[in-house]
PDB file of C-alpha atoms in Angstrom:
ATOM      1  CA  GLN H  24       1.226 -99.539  -2.374  1.00  0.00           C
ATOM      2  CA  VAL H  25      -1.736 -97.225  -2.794  1.00  0.00           C
ATOM      3  CA  GLN H  26      -2.631 -95.115   0.211  1.00  0.00           C
ATOM      4  CA  LEU H  27      -5.363 -92.551   0.667  1.00  0.00           C
ATOM      5  CA  VAL H  28      -5.534 -90.331   3.722  1.00  0.00           C
ATOM      6  CA  GLU H  29      -8.536 -88.092   4.338  1.00  0.00           C
ATOM      7  CA  SER H  30      -8.700 -85.005   6.507  1.00  0.00           C
ATOM      8  CA  GLY H  31     -10.898 -81.973   7.021  1.00  0.00           C
ATOM      9  CA  GLY H  32     -13.914 -83.470   8.712  1.00  0.00           C
ATOM     10  CA  GLY H  33     -15.497 -81.909  11.755  1.00  0.00           C
ATOM     11  CA  SER H  34     -18.650 -80.519  13.289  1.00  0.00           C
ATOM     12  CA  VAL H  35     -20.527 -77.610  11.749  1.00  0.00           C
ATOM     13  CA  GLN H  36     -23.935 -76.064  11.941  1.00  0.00           C
ATOM     14  CA  ALA H  37     -26.440 -76.400   9.153  1.00  0.00           C
ATOM     15  CA  GLY H  38     -25.655 -74.026   6.332  1.00  0.00           C
ATOM     16  CA  GLY H  39     -21.935 -74.176   7.016  1.00  0.00           C
ATOM     17  CA  SER H  40     -19.089 -75.416   4.853  1.00  0.00           C
ATOM     18  CA  LEU H  41     -16.255 -77.898   5.070  1.00  0.00           C
ATOM     19  CA  ARG H  42     -13.533 -78.947   2.679  1.00  0.00           C
ATOM     20  CA  LEU H  43     -12.306 -82.506   2.781  1.00  0.00           C
ATOM     21  CA  SER H  44      -8.884 -83.435   1.455  1.00  0.00           C
ATOM     22  CA  CYS H  45      -7.553 -86.800   0.394  1.00  0.00           C
ATOM     23  CA  VAL H  46      -3.826 -87.200  -0.113  1.00  0.00           C
ATOM     24  CA  VAL H  47      -3.050 -90.020  -2.514  1.00  0.00           C
ATOM     25  CA  SER H  48       0.205 -91.944  -2.831  1.00  0.00           C
ATOM     26  CA  GLY H  49       1.304 -94.871  -4.954  1.00  0.00           C
ATOM     27  CA  TYR H  50      -1.494 -94.350  -7.483  1.00  0.00           C
ATOM     28  CA  THR H  51      -1.233 -93.649 -11.203  1.00  0.00           C
ATOM     29  CA  TYR H  52      -3.847 -91.374 -12.766  1.00  0.00           C
ATOM     30  CA  SER H  53      -4.724 -92.902 -16.114  1.00  0.00           C
ATOM     31  CA  SER H  54      -8.319 -92.627 -17.224  1.00  0.00           C
ATOM     32  CA  ASN H  55      -9.526 -93.960 -13.917  1.00  0.00           C
ATOM     33  CA  CYS H  56     -11.715 -92.384 -11.321  1.00  0.00           C
ATOM     34  CA  MET H  57     -11.597 -91.136  -7.793  1.00  0.00           C
ATOM     35  CA  GLY H  58     -14.513 -90.567  -5.551  1.00  0.00           C
ATOM     36  CA  TRP H  59     -16.031 -89.603  -2.272  1.00  0.00           C
ATOM     37  CA  PHE H  60     -18.464 -91.855  -0.494  1.00  0.00           C
ATOM     38  CA  ARG H  61     -20.279 -91.609   2.797  1.00  0.00           C
ATOM     39  CA  GLN H  62     -21.889 -93.926   5.271  1.00  0.00           C
ATOM     40  CA  ALA H  63     -24.244 -92.981   8.054  1.00  0.00           C
ATOM     41  CA  PRO H  64     -24.961 -95.323  10.977  1.00  0.00           C
ATOM     42  CA  GLY H  65     -27.328 -98.083   9.932  1.00  0.00           C
ATOM     43  CA  LYS H  66     -27.165 -97.137   6.264  1.00  0.00           C
ATOM     44  CA  GLU H  67     -25.325 -98.455   3.246  1.00  0.00           C
ATOM     45  CA  ARG H  68     -22.297 -96.706   1.852  1.00  0.00           C
ATOM     46  CA  GLU H  69     -23.340 -94.342  -0.928  1.00  0.00           C
ATOM     47  CA  VAL H  70     -21.518 -92.444  -3.608  1.00  0.00           C
ATOM     48  CA  VAL H  71     -21.327 -88.700  -3.099  1.00  0.00           C
ATOM     49  CA  ALA H  72     -19.128 -87.454  -5.926  1.00  0.00           C
ATOM     50  CA  VAL H  73     -16.737 -88.942  -8.459  1.00  0.00           C
ATOM     51  CA  ILE H  74     -14.164 -87.345 -10.703  1.00  0.00           C
ATOM     52  CA  TYR H  75     -13.017 -89.054 -13.885  1.00  0.00           C
ATOM     53  CA  THR H  76      -9.290 -88.418 -14.109  1.00  0.00           C
ATOM     54  CA  GLY H  77      -9.083 -88.805 -17.891  1.00  0.00           C
ATOM     55  CA  SER H  78     -11.862 -86.449 -18.964  1.00  0.00           C
ATOM     56  CA  GLY H  79     -12.026 -84.323 -15.843  1.00  0.00           C
ATOM     57  CA  GLY H  80     -15.751 -84.868 -15.746  1.00  0.00           C
ATOM     58  CA  GLY H  81     -17.658 -85.453 -12.578  1.00  0.00           C
ATOM     59  CA  TYR H  82     -20.649 -87.213 -11.106  1.00  0.00           C
ATOM     60  CA  TYR H  83     -22.693 -86.021  -8.159  1.00  0.00           C
ATOM     61  CA  ALA H  84     -25.437 -87.686  -6.224  1.00  0.00           C
ATOM     62  CA  ASP H  85     -28.735 -85.852  -6.554  1.00  0.00           C
ATOM     63  CA  SER H  86     -28.705 -85.103  -2.850  1.00  0.00           C
ATOM     64  CA  VAL H  87     -25.518 -83.019  -3.117  1.00  0.00           C
ATOM     65  CA  LYS H  88     -25.771 -81.464  -6.571  1.00  0.00           C
ATOM     66  CA  GLY H  89     -25.250 -77.744  -6.471  1.00  0.00           C
ATOM     67  CA  ARG H  90     -23.781 -77.903  -2.960  1.00  0.00           C
ATOM     68  CA  PHE H  91     -20.701 -80.147  -3.238  1.00  0.00           C
ATOM     69  CA  THR H  92     -17.795 -79.924  -5.653  1.00  0.00           C
ATOM     70  CA  THR H  93     -14.967 -82.401  -6.115  1.00  0.00           C
ATOM     71  CA  SER H  94     -11.633 -81.634  -7.727  1.00  0.00           C
ATOM     72  CA  LEU H  95      -8.276 -83.249  -8.319  1.00  0.00           C
ATOM     73  CA  ASP H  96      -4.901 -81.559  -8.024  1.00  0.00           C
ATOM     74  CA  LYS H  97      -2.545 -83.997  -9.703  1.00  0.00           C
ATOM     75  CA  ALA H  98       0.524 -81.949  -8.837  1.00  0.00           C
ATOM     76  CA  GLU H  99      -0.373 -82.179  -5.149  1.00  0.00           C
ATOM     77  CA  ASN H 100      -1.781 -85.721  -5.418  1.00  0.00           C
ATOM     78  CA  THR H 101      -4.819 -84.511  -3.571  1.00  0.00           C
ATOM     79  CA  VAL H 102      -8.539 -84.892  -4.144  1.00  0.00           C
ATOM     80  CA  TYR H 103     -10.851 -82.357  -2.586  1.00  0.00           C
ATOM     81  CA  LEU H 104     -14.514 -82.284  -1.690  1.00  0.00           C
ATOM     82  CA  GLN H 105     -15.868 -78.805  -1.064  1.00  0.00           C
ATOM     83  CA  MET H 106     -19.130 -79.036   0.824  1.00  0.00           C
ATOM     84  CA  ASN H 107     -21.354 -75.979   1.100  1.00  0.00           C
ATOM     85  CA  SER H 108     -24.827 -75.431   2.529  1.00  0.00           C
ATOM     86  CA  LEU H 109     -24.432 -78.471   4.715  1.00  0.00           C
ATOM     87  CA  ARG H 110     -27.526 -80.159   6.107  1.00  0.00           C
ATOM     88  CA  PRO H 111     -28.018 -82.469   9.089  1.00  0.00           C
ATOM     89  CA  GLU H 112     -28.665 -85.320   6.656  1.00  0.00           C
ATOM     90  CA  ASP H 113     -25.106 -84.906   5.368  1.00  0.00           C
ATOM     91  CA  THR H 114     -23.851 -86.265   8.686  1.00  0.00           C
ATOM     92  CA  ALA H 115     -21.801 -89.394   7.991  1.00  0.00           C
ATOM     93  CA  MET H 116     -18.348 -90.873   7.766  1.00  0.00           C
ATOM     94  CA  TYR H 117     -16.827 -89.722   4.498  1.00  0.00           C
ATOM     95  CA  TYR H 118     -14.409 -91.900   2.579  1.00  0.00           C
ATOM     96  CA  CYS H 119     -12.078 -91.167  -0.297  1.00  0.00           C
ATOM     97  CA  ALA H 120     -11.592 -93.968  -2.822  1.00  0.00           C
ATOM     98  CA  ALA H 121      -9.761 -94.733  -6.040  1.00  0.00           C
ATOM     99  CA  SER H 122     -10.779 -97.149  -8.753  1.00  0.00           C
ATOM    100  CA  SER H 123      -8.973-100.444  -9.107  1.00  0.00           C
ATOM    101  CA  GLY H 124      -8.651-100.129 -12.855  1.00  0.00           C
ATOM    102  CA  THR H 125      -9.512 -97.924 -15.793  1.00  0.00           C
ATOM    103  CA  TYR H 126     -13.123 -99.008 -16.144  1.00  0.00           C
ATOM    104  CA  CYS H 127     -15.161 -96.248 -14.580  1.00  0.00           C
ATOM    105  CA  PRO H 128     -18.812 -96.460 -15.561  1.00  0.00           C
ATOM    106  CA  PHE H 129     -21.229 -93.562 -15.374  1.00  0.00           C
ATOM    107  CA  PRO H 130     -22.995 -93.541 -13.022  1.00  0.00           C
ATOM    108  CA  PRO H 131     -20.228 -94.889 -10.809  1.00  0.00           C
ATOM    109  CA  GLN H 132     -20.306 -98.252  -9.086  1.00  0.00           C
ATOM    110  CA  VAL H 133     -18.945 -98.758  -5.580  1.00  0.00           C
ATOM    111  CA  LYS H 134     -17.500-102.153  -6.536  1.00  0.00           C
ATOM    112  CA  ARG H 135     -15.113-100.508  -9.021  1.00  0.00           C
ATOM    113  CA  PHE H 136     -13.283 -98.754  -6.202  1.00  0.00           C
ATOM    114  CA  GLY H 137     -10.629-100.974  -4.680  1.00  0.00           C
ATOM    115  CA  TYR H 138      -8.622 -98.468  -2.699  1.00  0.00           C
ATOM    116  CA  TRP H 139     -10.093 -96.715   0.311  1.00  0.00           C
ATOM    117  CA  GLY H 140      -9.038 -94.250   2.947  1.00  0.00           C
ATOM    118  CA  GLN H 141      -9.811 -94.598   6.630  1.00  0.00           C
ATOM    119  CA  GLY H 142     -12.598 -92.042   6.598  1.00  0.00           C
ATOM    120  CA  THR H 143     -13.245 -88.692   8.222  1.00  0.00           C
ATOM    121  CA  GLN H 144     -16.343 -87.840  10.247  1.00  0.00           C
ATOM    122  CA  VAL H 145     -18.644 -85.007   9.244  1.00  0.00           C
ATOM    123  CA  THR H 146     -21.342 -83.944  11.699  1.00  0.00           C
ATOM    124  CA  VAL H 147     -23.890 -81.268  10.860  1.00  0.00           C
ATOM    125  CA  SER H 148     -26.128 -79.948  13.601  1.00  0.00           C
ATOM    126  CA  SER H 149     -29.432 -78.176  13.099  1.00  0.00           C
TER     127      SER H 149
END
């Protein structure tokens, strides 16, 4: 059974930093992908960053490029999202997700991710 558990959310002022962690269990890394998504009230869930476990490459939404970095520590079974220079518009519930199979298109598609964590809230005040 695949489980993903996020942590690290919280409240920060604009310009601050947070690091989200996602501990993964029951999942096999094999040319699939893992990602971070977010959803603000009244808005659709959007992709933030994705890491391709086979190549190690990544994808970032334009809105977070240069500010956020995702990484995977396979030994610790943990995916990280380092968020710097946070803005009020980054406020949302952040979710960690893993793809259901090995097909991970670029750019990523939300529908390819079948395993989700419970989410962690990030609030950025101005």
